[in-house]
Each structure stands twice: as C-alpha cells, then as structure tokens.
CSV table of C-alpha atoms in Angstrom, one decimal:
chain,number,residue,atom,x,y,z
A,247,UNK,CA,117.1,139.3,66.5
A,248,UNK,CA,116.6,139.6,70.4
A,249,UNK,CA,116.5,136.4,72.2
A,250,UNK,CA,113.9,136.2,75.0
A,251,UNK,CA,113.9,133.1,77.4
A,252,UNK,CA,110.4,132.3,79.5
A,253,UNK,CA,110.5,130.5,82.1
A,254,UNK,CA,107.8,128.8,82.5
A,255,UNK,CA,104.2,128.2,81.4
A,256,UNK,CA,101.5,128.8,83.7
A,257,UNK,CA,98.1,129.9,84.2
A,258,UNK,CA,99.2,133.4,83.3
A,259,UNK,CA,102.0,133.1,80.5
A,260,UNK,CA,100.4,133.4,77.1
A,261,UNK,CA,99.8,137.1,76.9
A,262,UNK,CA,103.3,137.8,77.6
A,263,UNK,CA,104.4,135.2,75.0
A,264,UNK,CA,101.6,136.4,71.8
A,265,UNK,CA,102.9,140.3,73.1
A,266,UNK,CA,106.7,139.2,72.4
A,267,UNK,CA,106.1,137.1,69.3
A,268,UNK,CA,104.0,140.1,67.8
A,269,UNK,CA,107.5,141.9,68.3
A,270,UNK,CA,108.9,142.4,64.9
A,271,UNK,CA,112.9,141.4,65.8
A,272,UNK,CA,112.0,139.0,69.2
A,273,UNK,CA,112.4,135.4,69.3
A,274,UNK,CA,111.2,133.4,71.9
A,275,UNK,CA,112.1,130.3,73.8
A,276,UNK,CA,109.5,129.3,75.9
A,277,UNK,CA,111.1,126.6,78.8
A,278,UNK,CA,108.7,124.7,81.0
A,279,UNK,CA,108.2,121.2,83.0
A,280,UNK,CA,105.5,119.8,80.7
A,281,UNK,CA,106.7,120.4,77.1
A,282,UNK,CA,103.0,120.2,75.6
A,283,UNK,CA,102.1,123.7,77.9
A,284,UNK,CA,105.0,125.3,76.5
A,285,UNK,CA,104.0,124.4,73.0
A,286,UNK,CA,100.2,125.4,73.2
A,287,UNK,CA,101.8,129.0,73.7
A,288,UNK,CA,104.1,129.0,71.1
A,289,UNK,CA,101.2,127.4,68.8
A,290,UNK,CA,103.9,126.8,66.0
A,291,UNK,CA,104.5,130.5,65.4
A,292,UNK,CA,107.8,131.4,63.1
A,293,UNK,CA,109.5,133.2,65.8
A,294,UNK,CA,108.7,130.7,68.7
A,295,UNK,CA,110.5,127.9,70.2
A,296,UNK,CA,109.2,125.2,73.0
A,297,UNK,CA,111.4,123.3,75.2
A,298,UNK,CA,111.0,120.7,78.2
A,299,UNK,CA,113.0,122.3,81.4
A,300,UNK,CA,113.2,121.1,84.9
A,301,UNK,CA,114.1,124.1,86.9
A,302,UNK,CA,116.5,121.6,89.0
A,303,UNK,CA,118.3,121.0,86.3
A,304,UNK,CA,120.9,124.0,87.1
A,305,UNK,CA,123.2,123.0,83.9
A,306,UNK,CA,120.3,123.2,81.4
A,307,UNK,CA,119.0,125.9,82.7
A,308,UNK,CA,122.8,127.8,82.8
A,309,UNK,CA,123.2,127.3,78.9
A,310,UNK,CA,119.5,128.3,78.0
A,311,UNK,CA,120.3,131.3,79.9
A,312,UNK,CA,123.6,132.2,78.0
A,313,UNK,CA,121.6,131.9,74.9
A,314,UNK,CA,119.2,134.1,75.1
A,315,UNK,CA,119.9,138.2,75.5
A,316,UNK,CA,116.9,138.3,78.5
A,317,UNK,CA,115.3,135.8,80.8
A,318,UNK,CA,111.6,136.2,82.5
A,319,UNK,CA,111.1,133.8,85.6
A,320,UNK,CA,107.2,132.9,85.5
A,321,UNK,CA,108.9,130.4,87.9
A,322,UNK,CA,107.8,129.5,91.9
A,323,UNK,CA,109.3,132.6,93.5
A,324,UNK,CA,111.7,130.6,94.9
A,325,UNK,CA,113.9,129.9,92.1
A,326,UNK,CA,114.5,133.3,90.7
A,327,UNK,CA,117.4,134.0,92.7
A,328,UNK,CA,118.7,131.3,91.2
A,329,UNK,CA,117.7,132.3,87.9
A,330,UNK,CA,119.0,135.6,88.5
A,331,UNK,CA,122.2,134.3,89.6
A,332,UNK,CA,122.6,132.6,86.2
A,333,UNK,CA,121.8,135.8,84.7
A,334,UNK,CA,124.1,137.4,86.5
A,335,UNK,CA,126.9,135.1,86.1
A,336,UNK,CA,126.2,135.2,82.3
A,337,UNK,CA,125.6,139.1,81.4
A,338,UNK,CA,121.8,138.4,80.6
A,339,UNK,CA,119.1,141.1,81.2
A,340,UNK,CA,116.1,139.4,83.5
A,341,UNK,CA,112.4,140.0,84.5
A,342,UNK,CA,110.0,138.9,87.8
A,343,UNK,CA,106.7,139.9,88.6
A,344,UNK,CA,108.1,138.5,92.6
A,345,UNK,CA,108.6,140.4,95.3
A,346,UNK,CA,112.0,141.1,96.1
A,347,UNK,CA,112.9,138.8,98.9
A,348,UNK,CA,116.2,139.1,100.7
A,349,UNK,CA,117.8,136.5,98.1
A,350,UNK,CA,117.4,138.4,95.3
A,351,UNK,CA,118.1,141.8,96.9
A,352,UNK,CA,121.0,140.5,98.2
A,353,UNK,CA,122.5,140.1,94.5
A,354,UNK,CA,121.9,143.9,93.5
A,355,UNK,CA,125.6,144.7,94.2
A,356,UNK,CA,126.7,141.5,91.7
A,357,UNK,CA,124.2,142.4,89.1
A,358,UNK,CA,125.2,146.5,89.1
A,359,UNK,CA,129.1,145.1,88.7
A,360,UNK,CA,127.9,142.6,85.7
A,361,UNK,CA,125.9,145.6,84.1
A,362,UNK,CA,122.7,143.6,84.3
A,363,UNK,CA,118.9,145.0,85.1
A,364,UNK,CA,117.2,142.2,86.6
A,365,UNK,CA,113.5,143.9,87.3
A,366,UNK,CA,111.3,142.6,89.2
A,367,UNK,CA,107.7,143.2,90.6
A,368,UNK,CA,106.5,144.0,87.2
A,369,UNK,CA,102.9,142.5,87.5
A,370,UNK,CA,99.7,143.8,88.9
A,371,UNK,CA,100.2,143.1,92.5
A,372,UNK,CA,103.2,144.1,92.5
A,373,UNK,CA,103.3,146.1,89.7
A,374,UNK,CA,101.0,148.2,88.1
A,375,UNK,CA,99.8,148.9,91.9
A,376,UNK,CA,103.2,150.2,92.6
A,377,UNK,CA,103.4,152.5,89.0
A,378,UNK,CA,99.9,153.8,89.5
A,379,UNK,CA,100.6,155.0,92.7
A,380,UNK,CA,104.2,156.4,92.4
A,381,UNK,CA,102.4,158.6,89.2
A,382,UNK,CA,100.0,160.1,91.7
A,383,UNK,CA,102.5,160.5,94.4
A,384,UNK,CA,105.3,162.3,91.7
A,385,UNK,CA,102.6,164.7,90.5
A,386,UNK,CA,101.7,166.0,94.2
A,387,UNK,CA,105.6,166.2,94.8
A,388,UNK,CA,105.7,168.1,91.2
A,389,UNK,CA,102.9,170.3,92.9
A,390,UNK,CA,104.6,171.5,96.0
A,391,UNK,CA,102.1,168.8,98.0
A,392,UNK,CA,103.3,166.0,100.4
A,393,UNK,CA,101.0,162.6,101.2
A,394,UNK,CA,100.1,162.5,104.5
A,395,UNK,CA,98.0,159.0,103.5
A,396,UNK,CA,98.2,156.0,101.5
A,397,UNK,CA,96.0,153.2,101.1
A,398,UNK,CA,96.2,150.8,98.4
A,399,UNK,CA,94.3,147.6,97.8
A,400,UNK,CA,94.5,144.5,94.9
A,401,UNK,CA,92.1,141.9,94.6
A,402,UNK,CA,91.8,139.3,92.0
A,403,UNK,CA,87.8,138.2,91.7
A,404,UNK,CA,85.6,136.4,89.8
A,405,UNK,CA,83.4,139.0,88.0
A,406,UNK,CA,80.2,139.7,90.1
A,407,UNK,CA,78.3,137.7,87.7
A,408,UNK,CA,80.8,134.4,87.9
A,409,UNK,CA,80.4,134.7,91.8
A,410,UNK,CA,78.5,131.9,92.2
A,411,UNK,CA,80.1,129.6,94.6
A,412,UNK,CA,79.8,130.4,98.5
A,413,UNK,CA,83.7,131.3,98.8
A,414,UNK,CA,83.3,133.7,96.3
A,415,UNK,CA,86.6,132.8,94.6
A,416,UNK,CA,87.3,131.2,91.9
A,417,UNK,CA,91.5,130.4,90.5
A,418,UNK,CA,92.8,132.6,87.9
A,419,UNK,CA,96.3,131.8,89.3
A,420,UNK,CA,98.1,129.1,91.7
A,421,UNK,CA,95.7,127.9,94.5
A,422,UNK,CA,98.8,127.1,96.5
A,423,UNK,CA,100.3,130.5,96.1
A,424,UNK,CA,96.7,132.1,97.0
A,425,UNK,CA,96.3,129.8,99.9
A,426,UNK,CA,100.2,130.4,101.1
A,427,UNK,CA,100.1,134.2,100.8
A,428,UNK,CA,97.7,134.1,103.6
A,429,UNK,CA,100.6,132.7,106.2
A,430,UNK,CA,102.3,135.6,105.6
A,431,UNK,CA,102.9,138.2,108.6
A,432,UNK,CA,101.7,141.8,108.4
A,433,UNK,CA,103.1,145.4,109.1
A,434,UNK,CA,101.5,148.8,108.2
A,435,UNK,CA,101.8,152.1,109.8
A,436,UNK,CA,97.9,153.9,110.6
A,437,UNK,CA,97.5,157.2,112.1
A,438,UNK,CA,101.1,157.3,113.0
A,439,UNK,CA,101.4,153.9,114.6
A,440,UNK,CA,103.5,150.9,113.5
A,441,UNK,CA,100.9,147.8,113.4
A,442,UNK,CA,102.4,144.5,113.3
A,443,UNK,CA,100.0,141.3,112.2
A,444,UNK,CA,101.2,137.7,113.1
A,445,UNK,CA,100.7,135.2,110.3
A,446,UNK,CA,98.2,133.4,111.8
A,447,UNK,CA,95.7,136.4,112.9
A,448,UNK,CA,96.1,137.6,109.3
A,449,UNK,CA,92.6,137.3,108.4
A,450,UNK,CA,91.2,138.5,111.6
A,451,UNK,CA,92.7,141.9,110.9
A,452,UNK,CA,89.9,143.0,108.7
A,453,UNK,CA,87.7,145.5,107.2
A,454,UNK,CA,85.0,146.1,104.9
A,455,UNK,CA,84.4,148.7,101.7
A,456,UNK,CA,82.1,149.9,100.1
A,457,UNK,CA,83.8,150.3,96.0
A,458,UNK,CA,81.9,152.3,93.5
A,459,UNK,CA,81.3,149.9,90.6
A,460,UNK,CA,81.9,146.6,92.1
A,461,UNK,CA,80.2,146.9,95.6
A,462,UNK,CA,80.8,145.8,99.1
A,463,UNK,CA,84.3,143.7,99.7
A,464,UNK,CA,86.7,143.0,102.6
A,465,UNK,CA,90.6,143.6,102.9
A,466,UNK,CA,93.3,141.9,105.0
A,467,UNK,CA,96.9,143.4,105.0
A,468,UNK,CA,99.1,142.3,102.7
A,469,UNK,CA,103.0,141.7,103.9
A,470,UNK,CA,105.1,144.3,104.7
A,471,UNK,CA,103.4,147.6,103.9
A,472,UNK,CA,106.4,149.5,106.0
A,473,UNK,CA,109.1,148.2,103.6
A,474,UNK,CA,107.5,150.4,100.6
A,475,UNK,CA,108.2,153.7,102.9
A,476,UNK,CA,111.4,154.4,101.9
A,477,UNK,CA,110.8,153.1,98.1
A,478,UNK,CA,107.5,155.4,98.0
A,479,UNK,CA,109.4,158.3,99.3
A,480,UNK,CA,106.4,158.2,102.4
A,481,UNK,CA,108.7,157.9,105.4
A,482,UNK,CA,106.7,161.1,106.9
A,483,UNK,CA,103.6,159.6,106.0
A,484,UNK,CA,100.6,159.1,109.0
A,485,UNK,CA,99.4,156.1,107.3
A,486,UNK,CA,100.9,153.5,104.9
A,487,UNK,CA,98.4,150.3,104.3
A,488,UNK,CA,98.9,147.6,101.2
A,489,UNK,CA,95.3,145.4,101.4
A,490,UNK,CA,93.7,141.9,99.5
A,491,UNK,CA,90.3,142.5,98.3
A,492,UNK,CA,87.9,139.5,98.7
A,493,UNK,CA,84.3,139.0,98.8
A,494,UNK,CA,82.7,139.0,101.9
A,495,UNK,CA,83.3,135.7,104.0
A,496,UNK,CA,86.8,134.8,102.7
A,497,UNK,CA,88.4,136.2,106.0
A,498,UNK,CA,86.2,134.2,108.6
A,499,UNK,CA,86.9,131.2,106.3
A,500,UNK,CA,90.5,131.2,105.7
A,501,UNK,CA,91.0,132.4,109.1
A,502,UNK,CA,89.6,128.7,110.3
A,503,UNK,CA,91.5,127.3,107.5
A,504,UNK,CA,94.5,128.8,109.5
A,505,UNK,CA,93.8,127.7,112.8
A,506,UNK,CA,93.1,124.0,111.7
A,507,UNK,CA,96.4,123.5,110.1
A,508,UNK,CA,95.2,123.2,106.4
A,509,UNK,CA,97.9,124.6,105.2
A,510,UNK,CA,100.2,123.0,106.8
A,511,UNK,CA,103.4,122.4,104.4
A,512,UNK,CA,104.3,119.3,106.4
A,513,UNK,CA,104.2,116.0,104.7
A,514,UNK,CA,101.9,113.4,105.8
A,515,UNK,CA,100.7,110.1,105.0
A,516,UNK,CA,97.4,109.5,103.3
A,517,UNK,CA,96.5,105.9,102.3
A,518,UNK,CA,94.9,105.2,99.5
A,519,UNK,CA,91.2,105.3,100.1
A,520,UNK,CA,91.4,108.5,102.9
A,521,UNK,CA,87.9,110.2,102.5
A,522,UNK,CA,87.6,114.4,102.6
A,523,UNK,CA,85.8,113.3,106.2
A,524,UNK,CA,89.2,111.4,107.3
A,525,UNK,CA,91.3,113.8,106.1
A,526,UNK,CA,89.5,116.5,108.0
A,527,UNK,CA,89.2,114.3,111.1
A,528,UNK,CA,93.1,114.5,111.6
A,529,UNK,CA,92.8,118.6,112.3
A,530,UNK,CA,90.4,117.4,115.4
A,531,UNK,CA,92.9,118.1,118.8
A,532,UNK,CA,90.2,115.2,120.7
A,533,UNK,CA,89.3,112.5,118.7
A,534,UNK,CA,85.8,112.2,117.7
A,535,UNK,CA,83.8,109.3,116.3
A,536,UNK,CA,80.9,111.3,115.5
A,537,UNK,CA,79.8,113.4,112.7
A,538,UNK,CA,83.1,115.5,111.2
A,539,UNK,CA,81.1,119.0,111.0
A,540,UNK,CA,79.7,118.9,114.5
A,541,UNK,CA,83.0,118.3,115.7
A,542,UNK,CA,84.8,121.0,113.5
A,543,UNK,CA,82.1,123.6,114.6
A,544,UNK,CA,82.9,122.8,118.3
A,545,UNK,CA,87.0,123.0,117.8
A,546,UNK,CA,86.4,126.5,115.9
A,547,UNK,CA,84.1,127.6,118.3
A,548,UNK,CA,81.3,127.8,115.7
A,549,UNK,CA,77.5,127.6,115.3
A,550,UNK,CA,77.1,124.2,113.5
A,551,UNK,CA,75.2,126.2,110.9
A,552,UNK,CA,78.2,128.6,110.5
A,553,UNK,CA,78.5,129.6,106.6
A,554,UNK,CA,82.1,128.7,107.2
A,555,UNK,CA,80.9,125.0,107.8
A,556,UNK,CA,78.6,125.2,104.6
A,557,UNK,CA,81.4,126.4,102.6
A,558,UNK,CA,83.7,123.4,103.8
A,559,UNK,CA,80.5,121.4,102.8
A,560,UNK,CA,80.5,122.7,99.8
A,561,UNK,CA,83.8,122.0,99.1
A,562,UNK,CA,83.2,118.3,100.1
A,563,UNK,CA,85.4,118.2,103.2
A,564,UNK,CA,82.8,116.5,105.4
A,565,UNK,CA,82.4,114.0,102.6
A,566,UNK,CA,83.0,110.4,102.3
A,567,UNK,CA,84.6,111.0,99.0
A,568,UNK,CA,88.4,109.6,98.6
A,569,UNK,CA,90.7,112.4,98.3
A,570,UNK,CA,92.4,112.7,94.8
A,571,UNK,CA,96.3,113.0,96.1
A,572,UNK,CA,97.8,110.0,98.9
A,573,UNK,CA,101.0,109.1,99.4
A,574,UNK,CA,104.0,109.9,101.8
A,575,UNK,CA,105.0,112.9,100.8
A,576,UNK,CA,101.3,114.6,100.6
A,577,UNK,CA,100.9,117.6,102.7
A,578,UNK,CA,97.2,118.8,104.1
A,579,UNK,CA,98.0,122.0,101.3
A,580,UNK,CA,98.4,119.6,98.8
A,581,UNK,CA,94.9,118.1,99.6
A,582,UNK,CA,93.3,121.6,100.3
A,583,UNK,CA,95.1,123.3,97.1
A,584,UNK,CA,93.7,120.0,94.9
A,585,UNK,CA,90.1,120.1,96.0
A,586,UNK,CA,89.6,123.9,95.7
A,587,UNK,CA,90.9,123.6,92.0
A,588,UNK,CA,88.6,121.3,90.9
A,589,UNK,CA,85.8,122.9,92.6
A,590,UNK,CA,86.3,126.7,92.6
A,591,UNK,CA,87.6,126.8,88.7
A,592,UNK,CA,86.2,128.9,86.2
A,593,UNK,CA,83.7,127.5,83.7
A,594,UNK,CA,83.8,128.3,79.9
A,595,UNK,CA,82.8,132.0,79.2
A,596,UNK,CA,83.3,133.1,82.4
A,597,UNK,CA,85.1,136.5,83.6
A,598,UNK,CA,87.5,137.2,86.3
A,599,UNK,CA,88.4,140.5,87.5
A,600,UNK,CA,90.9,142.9,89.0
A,601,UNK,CA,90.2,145.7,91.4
A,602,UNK,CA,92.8,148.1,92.3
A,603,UNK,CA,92.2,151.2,94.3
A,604,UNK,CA,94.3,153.5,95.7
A,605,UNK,CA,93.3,156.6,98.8
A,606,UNK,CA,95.6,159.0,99.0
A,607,UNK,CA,95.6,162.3,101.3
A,608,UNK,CA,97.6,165.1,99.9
A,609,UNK,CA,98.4,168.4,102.4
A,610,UNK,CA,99.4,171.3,100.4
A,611,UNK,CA,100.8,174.7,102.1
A,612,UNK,CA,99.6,177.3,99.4
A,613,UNK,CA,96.4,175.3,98.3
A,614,UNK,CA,93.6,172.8,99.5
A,615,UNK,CA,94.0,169.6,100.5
A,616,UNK,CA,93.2,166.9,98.3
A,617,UNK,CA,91.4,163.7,98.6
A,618,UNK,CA,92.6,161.7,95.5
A,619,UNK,CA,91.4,158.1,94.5
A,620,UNK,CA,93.0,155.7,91.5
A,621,UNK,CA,90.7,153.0,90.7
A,622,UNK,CA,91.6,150.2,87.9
A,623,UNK,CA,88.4,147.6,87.4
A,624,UNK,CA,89.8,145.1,84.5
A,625,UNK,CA,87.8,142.6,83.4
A,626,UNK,CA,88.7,138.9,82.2
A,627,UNK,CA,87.8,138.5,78.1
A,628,UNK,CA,85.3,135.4,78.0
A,629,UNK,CA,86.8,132.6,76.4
A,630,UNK,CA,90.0,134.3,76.3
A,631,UNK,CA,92.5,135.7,78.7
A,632,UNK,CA,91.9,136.1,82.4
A,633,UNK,CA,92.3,139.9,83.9
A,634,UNK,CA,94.7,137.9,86.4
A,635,UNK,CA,96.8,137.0,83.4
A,636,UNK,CA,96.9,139.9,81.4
A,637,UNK,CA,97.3,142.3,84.3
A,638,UNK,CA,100.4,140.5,85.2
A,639,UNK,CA,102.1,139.3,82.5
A,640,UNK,CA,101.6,142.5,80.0
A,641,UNK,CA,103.7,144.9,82.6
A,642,UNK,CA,106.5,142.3,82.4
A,643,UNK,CA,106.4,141.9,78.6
A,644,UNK,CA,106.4,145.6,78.3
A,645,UNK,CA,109.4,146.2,80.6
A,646,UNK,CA,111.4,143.2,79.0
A,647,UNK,CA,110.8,144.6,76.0
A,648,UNK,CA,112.0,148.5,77.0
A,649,UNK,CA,115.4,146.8,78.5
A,650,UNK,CA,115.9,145.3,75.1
A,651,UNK,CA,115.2,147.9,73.1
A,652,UNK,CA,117.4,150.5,75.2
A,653,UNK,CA,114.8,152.7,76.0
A,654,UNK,CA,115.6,151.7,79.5
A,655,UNK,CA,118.8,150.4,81.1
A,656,UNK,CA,119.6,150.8,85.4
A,657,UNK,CA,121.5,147.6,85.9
A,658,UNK,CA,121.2,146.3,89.5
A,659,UNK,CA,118.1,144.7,91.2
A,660,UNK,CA,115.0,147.0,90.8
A,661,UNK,CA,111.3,147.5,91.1
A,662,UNK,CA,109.2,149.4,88.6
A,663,UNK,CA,109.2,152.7,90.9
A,664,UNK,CA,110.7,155.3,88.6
A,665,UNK,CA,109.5,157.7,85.8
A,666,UNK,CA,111.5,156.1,83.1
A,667,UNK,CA,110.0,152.7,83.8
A,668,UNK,CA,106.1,153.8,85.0
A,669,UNK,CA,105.3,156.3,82.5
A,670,UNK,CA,105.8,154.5,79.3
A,671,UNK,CA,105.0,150.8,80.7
A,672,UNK,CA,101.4,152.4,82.0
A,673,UNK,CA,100.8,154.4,79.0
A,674,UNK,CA,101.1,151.4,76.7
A,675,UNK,CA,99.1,149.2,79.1
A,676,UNK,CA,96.1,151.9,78.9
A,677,UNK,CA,96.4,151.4,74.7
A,678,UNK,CA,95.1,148.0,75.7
A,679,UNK,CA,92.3,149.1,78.4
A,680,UNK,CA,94.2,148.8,81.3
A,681,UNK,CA,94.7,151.8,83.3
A,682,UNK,CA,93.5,153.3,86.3
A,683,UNK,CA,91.1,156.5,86.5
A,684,UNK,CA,91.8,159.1,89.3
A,685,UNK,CA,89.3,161.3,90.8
A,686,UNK,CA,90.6,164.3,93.3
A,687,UNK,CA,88.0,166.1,95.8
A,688,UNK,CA,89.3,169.3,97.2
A,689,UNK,CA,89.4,169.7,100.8
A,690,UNK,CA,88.1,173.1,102.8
C-alpha cells in the first residue's frame, strides 16, 4: 500500500484526494490547519486519514513526511521548499503545482543525489499550459518545422452566464494569491525584442481578444515569459508571450488597485469600528474631509463616474460599513482579499471556467507554414467541482500517481516538460473532458 501525504486542504484539494482514494493500493493522509477541512475530504473513506498540521510545526511535519512514500504541497508556495527539503532529507517522492522559484530550484542537485523527483508545476497554469504546448511544439520538431511564435494565455473565469458582478470575477481559488500575482514583474520577447514590465505597470500592459466560444477578453503578461525559452526549446524564437485572461475592465481596475496601495503587504492598525470609507480614506496622499469617491476619482485621475469607481462601489469601499478584519497586524490586502471574498463568491449552482489558448507560428523549409491554435474551454460542474479545481489538482494527482507506480521516475527538481510525463498525464486528463483541441491553417 502506497502512502500519499496532502498537504493541505484548500479551495481546490478534493479532486486530487477522491482521484487517489479511488486508487486501488493508495492510502491517503490528508494534513491541514483546520482538521474539520481535512475531514470533509476524506468523508470517512476506508483508505483515508485526516490530521490537524500547522505548517510551522517543522518536527510534525518531518515525521509525517517520513511516513508516507510521496508528499503533495497544496501549501502557500512559500513553504514547499521547505517541504521539499524534508523530502529530500527523507527519500520521499513530492508533488507542486508552484512555480519553481529559486528555493526550490536551488535543491535540484540534493534531490538528484537522494534519488528523489520532486515535480512541480503540475496544475493548469502551470501545468497543463506547459504539456499542451510542448505536444504541439515536439510534433513540428518531429516534422522537420521550427516555431518562430508562441503565445499562450490562462484565465480562470466565471462562466459567461455566472458573470454577473461588474469585476467580472468571481474566487475559485485564493483571493490573496489572485490579488498578489498581479505585483508580479513581467518579461517577454515580441517580434525579436526583450520587453520588460515593472510590477506596478502590470496591468497597463494590455490587450484585447476576440476567443471563439467565449468572446471578447483582455490579457496582461504573466511573470517571466523569457525563463521558459530554454525549457521550451524556443531560444530562436521571434516572440515568446505567457498572458492572464480576464473580462474586460479587470486591468483598468486592478491597475488603480495598484497605484493606491491596496495591496500593500504592510501591517497596519485598524480599530475596531474603521468603516470601508476610513479604510479607503488612508490611500488619499491629501487629506480630504469630503466625499471618499470624489476624492479617489481625483487622486486616480478619473471621471467621478469611472466604472472603476462603481466597481469600488460595488464592492462597498465608499461605504460606511465596519470592515470585518482590525487589529495590529491587518494589512490593506487583508482588508481588500476579505471583502472581495464575501462579495465576488460563487453562488450555489454556479459554473466557473478555464480558458487556455495557445498561437503558435511554425516555418517549415520543404512545406507551408502553419498557423496552429490549442484551445482548452473547461467548465466548472454545478454544485460540484470548480474547473479551477479540477484543472489543477487532477494533473498533480495523475503525476503523483505515475512516480509511484514507476511508470515515471527522473529524480531531481522538474517541471512536466517531457514526453514521458505529458503524453500519458494529458491523455488521461482528456478521459475526463479535459483536453485541448488544435486547429492548424496552412500558410501560402
């Protein structure tokens, strides 16, 4: 009986738990901070075990880890070095669906010398974007082509019919994590030239399209599309761009959001009793005693009837309603992240959605030139699973299942970039509807 450890219990956890309890020799300890999450996944199955773990808590977390034959960190990205450490030090087999940040890259060495595979951006963005895309790019390599373009964009949406809210967005995952992935710094290469974003012009750097099925959206770059040339095999390539979907408007908004300081990781003191009006008072660089939106609008520069002021409307931000979270140690994120959970959830029966498209060039010197496009447009199951949390959780299931089966084993630190870890993990997910379609033009 394989031992699988999951670390934590979050919004998208329980289809990766239900796919490894349905394993016939898999047992499966699922570790979070609030006990009763962890046992809501298990739901008293045979083969299932729930435990109370703080993260911090380096010792309980060490002799979990030795127990179990593979561990996958559902944890803050932040913490799976030090899971992976653990594994490491331990012999255990791991799983991410994080980026690979310097920390953890930094322990390939260590983890090829313990003969452990700790793989990590196994989810949908990363994840099934990068498998999707190396498939296309093997099979022009297999057919004598090269790709002179590559263009790939992720969003995760509330179905066209859920959009109902003027941000059109609603949380399937972490609002922190959504609202802190837009600090992040760009880089891309486009028609030869390196672009570089600074964090906080992210959302200025912009663009619309038009996508067949869903309709017109926006896209901002997402991190650093140049660090995928050499893992792509695309350092030739004219242009290299990794983009967020949104509905139009998230851009202007979050680009305000920015330039205010909302999400601002610094903590601050709110009494008890701050209104949404206070707490938006303290962005103003001159104080004003007159009404909060008026003097927003001037500080952004904005029409006071901007839609970016009626969405911080509707959010209740002008209001004179107490915010939920005071205290010392509260940061303006905190208060942001709080508010847009309660207001921008998803109601019963509702459906979110993934879009994932891919534009790729391909020159070839004995036939035409090809214009090839893989599109992936998953849909949330009403009352059941989120797209958001099957999309990411499934590819990590299925690749922590193939390292304990056998049917793959490349100890070191690795993303899923490779035939012997794409082919089978994206066949399986298309058994369960999730797959991308590709359409190729020829070019004269």
């Amino acid at each position: 009986m394989k031992k699988v450890l999951v670390l934590g219990a979050g919004l998208v956890t329980r289809p990766l738990v239900r796919y490894l309890l349905d394993q016939p020799d898999f047992h499966v300890t699922v570790a979070s901070r609030t006990v009763s999450k962890a046992e809501a996944l298990v739901a008293g199955h045979p083969k299932g075990t729930a435990l109370a773990l703080l993260a911090d808590n380096k010792e309980k977390l060490a002799k979990l880890i030795s127990e179990h034959d593979l561990a996958i960190s559902l944890l803050p990205a932040p913490l799976h070095p030090v899971v992976a450490e653990l594994c490491i030090k331990h012999r255990k087999q791991m799983t991410t669906t994080s980026y690979v940040g310097p920390a953890m890259a930094a322990l390939d060495r260590p983890a090829r010398d313990a003969g452990v595979m700790i793989l990590n951006e196994i989810g949908v963005d990363p994840g099934i974007d990068h498998m999707s895309a190396m498939r296309v790019i093997d099979d022009v390599r297999a057919r004598g082509g090269r790709v002179s373009s590559f263009k790939s964009y992720c969003g995760g949406l509330p179905a066209p019919e859920a959009n109902d809210n003027p941000w059109g967005y609603k949380f399937s995952w972490s609002p922190r994590a959504v609202c802190t992935a837009g600090k992040n710094a760009a880089k891309f290469r486009e028609n030869g030239k390196k672009v570089e974003v600074p964090g906080p012009e992210l959302f200025a750097c912009n663009h619309r399209m038009n996508i067949e099925g869903v309709g017109e959206l926006e896209a901002y770059p997402n991190r650093d599309s140049l660090g995928y040339l050499d893992v792509y095999g695309l350092r030739d390539v004219d242009t290299m761009f990794r983009g967020t979907f949104r509905y139009i408007g998230w851009c202007d908004t979050l680009k305000k959001v920015v330039d205010l300081g909302m999400l601002d990781e610094t903590p601050t003191t709110y009494p008890a009793g701050t209104t949404y009006a206070q707490y938006m008072s303290r962005f103003l660089t001159s104080k004003s005693s007159g009404d909060v939106r008026k003097a927003i609008a001037k500080q952004c520069g904005l029409d006071v009837a901007s839609p970016v002021l009626d969405r911080f409307e509707w959010l209740g931000l002008f209001s004179d309603e107490p915010i939920t979270i005071t205290g010392k140690e509260t940061t303006p994120l905190d208060i942001l992240g709080a508010r847009m959970e309660r207001m921008m959830a998803y109601k019963p029966g509702e459906r979110d959605m993934i879009v994932l498209c891919h534009f790729f060039a391909a020159e070839f010197d004995s036939a035409p030139n090809e214009r090839i496009t893989s599109t992936m447009i998953d849909y949330g199951q009403p009352n059941g699973d989120s797209s958001m949390a099957r999309t990411v959780s499934l590819p990590a299931a299925i690749g922590a299942k193939m390292i304990l089966t056998g049917e793959i084993m490349m100890p070191g630190v690795h993303i899923p970039v490779v035939k012997e870890i794409y082919n089978p993990v994206l066949d399986e997910l298309a058994t369960m509807d999730i797959r991308c379609v590709e359409k190729t033009e020829l070019l004269k």
